[in-house]
Tab-separated table of C-alpha atoms in Angstrom:
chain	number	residue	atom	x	y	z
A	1	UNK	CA	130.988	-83.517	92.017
A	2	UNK	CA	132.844	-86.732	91.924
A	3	UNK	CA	135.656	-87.053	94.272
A	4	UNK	CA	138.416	-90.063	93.125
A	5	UNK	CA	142.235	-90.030	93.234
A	6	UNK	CA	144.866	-92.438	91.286
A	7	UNK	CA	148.498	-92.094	92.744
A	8	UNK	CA	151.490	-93.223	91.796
A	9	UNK	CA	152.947	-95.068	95.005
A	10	UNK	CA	156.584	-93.765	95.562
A	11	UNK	CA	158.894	-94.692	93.423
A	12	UNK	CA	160.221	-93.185	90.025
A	13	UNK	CA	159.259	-94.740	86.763
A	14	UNK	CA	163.368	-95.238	85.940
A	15	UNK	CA	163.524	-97.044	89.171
A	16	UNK	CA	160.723	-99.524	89.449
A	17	UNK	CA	159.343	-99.124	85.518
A	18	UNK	CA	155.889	-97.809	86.512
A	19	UNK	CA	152.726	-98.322	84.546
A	20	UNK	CA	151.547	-95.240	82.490
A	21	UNK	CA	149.435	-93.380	85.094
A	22	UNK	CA	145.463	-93.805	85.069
A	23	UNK	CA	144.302	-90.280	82.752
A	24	UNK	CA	141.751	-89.576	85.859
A	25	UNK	CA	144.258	-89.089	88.684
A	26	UNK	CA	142.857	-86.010	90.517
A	27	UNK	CA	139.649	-84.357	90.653
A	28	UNK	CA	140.947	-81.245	91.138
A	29	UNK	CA	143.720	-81.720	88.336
A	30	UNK	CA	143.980	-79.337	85.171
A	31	UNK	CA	142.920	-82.349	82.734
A	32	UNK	CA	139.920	-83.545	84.550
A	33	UNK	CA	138.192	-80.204	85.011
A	34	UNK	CA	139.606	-79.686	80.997
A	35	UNK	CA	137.902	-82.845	80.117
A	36	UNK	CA	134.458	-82.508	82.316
A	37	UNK	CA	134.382	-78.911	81.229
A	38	UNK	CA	134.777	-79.807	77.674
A	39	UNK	CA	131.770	-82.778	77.688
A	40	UNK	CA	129.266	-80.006	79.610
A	41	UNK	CA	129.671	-77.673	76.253
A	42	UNK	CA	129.556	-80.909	73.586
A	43	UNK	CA	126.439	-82.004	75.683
A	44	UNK	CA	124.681	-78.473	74.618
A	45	UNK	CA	125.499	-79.246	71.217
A	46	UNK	CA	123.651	-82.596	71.123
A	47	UNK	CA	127.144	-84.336	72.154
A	48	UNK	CA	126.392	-87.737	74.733
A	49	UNK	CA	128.746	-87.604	77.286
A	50	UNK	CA	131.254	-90.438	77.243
A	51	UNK	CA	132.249	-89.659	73.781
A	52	UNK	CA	135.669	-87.716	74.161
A	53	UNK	CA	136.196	-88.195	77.567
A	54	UNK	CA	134.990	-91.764	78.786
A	55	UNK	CA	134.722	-91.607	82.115
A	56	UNK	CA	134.399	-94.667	84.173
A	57	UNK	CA	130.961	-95.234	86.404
A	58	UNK	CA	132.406	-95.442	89.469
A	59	UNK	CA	134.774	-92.338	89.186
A	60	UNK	CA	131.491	-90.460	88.026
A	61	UNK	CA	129.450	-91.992	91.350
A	62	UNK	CA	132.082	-91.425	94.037
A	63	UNK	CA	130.762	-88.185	96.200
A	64	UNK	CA	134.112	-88.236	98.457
A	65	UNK	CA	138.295	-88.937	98.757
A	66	UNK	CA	139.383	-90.487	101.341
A	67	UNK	CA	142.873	-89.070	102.283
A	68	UNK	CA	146.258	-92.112	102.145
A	69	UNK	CA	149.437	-91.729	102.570
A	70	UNK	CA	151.842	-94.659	100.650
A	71	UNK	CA	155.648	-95.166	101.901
A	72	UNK	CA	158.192	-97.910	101.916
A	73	UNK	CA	159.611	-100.112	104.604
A	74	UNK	CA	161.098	-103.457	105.415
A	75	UNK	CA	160.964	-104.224	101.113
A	76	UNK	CA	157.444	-103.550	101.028
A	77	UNK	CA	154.829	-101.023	100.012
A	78	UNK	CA	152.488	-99.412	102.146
A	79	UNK	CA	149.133	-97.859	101.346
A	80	UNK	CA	147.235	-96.178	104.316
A	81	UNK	CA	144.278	-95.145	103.986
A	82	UNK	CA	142.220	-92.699	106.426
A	83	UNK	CA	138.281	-94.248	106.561
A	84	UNK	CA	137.130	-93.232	109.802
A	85	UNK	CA	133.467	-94.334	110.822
A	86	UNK	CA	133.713	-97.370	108.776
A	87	UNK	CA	133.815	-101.491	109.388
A	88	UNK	CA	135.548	-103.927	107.592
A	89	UNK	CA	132.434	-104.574	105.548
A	90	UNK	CA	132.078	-101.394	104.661
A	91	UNK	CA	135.412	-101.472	102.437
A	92	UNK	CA	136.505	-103.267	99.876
A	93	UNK	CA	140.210	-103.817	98.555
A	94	UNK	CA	140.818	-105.567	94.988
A	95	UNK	CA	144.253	-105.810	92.820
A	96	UNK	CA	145.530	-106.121	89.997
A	97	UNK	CA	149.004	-106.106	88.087
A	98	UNK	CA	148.427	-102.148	87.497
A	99	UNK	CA	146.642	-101.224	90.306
A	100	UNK	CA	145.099	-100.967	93.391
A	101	UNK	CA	141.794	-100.140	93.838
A	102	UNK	CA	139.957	-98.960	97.465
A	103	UNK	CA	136.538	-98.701	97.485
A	104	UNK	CA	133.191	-98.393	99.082
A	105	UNK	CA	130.485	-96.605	101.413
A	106	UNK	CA	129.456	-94.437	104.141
A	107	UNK	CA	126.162	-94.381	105.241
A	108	UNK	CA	124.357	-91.921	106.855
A	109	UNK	CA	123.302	-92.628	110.280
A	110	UNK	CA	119.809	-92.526	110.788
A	111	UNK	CA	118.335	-89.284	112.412
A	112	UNK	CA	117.316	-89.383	116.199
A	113	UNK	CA	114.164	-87.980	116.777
A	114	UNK	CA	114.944	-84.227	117.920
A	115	UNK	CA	118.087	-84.310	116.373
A	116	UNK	CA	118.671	-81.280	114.361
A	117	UNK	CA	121.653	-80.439	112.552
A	118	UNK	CA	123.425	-77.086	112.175
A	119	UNK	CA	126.460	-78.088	109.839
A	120	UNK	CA	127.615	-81.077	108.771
A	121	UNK	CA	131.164	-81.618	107.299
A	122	UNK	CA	131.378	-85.206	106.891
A	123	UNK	CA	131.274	-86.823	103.505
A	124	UNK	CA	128.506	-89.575	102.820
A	125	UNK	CA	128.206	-91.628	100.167
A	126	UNK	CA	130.251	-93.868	97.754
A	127	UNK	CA	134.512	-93.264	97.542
A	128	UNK	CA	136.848	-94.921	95.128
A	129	UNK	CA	140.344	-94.450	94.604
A	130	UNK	CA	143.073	-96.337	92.757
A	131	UNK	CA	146.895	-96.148	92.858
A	132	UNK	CA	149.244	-96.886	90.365
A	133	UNK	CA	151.493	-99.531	91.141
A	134	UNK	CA	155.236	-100.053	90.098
A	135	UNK	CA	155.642	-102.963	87.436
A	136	UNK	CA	156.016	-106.604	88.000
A	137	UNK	CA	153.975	-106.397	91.422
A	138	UNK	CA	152.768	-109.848	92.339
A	139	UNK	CA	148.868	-109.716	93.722
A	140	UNK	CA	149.777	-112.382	95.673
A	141	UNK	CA	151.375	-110.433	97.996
A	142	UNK	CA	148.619	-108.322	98.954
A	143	UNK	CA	147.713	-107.886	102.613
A	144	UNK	CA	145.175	-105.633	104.216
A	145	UNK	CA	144.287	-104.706	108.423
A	146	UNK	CA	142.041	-102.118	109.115
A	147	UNK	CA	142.101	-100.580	112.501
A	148	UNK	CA	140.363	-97.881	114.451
A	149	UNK	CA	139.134	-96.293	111.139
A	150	UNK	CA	142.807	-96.867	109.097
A	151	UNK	CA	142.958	-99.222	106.236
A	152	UNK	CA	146.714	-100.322	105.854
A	153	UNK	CA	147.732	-102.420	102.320
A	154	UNK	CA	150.880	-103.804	102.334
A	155	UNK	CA	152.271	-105.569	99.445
A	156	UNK	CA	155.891	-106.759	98.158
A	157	UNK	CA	158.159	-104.376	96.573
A	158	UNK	CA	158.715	-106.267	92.820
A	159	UNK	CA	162.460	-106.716	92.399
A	160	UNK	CA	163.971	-103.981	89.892
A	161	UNK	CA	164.644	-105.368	86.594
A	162	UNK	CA	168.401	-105.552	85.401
A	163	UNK	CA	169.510	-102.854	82.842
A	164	UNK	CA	171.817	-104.676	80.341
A	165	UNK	CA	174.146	-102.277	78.638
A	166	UNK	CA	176.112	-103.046	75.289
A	167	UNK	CA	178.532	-100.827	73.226
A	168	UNK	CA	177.764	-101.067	69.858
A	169	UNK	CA	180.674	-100.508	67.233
A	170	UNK	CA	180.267	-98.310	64.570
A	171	UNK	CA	181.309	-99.266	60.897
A	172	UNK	CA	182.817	-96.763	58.695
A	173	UNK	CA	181.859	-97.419	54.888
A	174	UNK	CA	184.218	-95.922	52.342
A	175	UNK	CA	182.661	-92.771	50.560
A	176	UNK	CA	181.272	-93.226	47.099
A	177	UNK	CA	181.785	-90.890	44.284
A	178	UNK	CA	178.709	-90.078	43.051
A	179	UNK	CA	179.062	-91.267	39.025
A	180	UNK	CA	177.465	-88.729	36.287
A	181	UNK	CA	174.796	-89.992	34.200
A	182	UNK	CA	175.152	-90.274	30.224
């Protein structure tokens, strides 16, 4: 099964006016298994998959999540993400107004003659995950280090927009008598 994650980064929608979360946000969640659930009985019907629930390619192609953790400090936003066994090249980082996206590849090693396996618990294979981000973020502030197997994104925390408050009088209108019809 496809493994991919969207999360909001951590701060409230009232505070920093986040975008309307990606639908797809957890493999595990209630809606996705709803939703792939829902497109395996259409599909016996004669239903193409895609047509309900439109899925995108590279959520469908991921085979693992990497785990993250996202935090604030010093007025900016942090994103780390756990990718142990990787390289730089490996991993690739794009952004947008709405999001972040992490993605990319393990490959498995090739076998040693002799070698012979009696579990394996690592995850091979493509990963993707996005995040949410807050509103007004500026992808020019984007910067990303990755270190002994931890990718760390750091961008600026957008400024939050002013609320402007006004009273706003209320008229009275006199009461009209209702007048009877001839």
């Amino acid at each position: 099964m496809a493994k991919t994650s969207e999360t909001t980064l951590p701060v409230t929608r009232a505070e920093r006016g986040l975008s309307r979360p990606w639908f797809w946000d957890e493999p595990s969640g209630t809606v996705n298994r709803f939703a792939r659930e829902m497109e395996r009985r259409l599909e016996d019907f004669g239903v193409p998959r895609g047509l309900f629930f439109n899925v995108p390619k590279e959520v469908e192609e991921a085979s693992w999540m990497p785990e993250a953790e996202f935090f604030e400090k010093d007025g900016r936003l942090v994103v780390r993400t756990d990718l142990p066994g990787l390289n730089k090249e490996d991993i690739k980082v794009e952004v947008t107004n709405e999001r972040l996206v992490v993605h990319g590849e393990r490959k498995r090693e090739k076998e040693e003659k002799g070698e012979r396996f009696v579990r394996s618990e690592r995850s091979y294979g493509c990963f993707y995950r996005t995040f949410a981000l807050p509103e007004g973020v500026n992808p020019e502030t984007v910067k990303a280090t990755f270190k002994n197997g931890v990718l760390e994104v750091t961008l600026a925390v957008p400024p939050v927009p002013e609320t402007h408050t006004r009273k706003v009088e209320i008229e009275e209108r006199p009461a009209t008598v209702p007048t009877k019809a001839a």
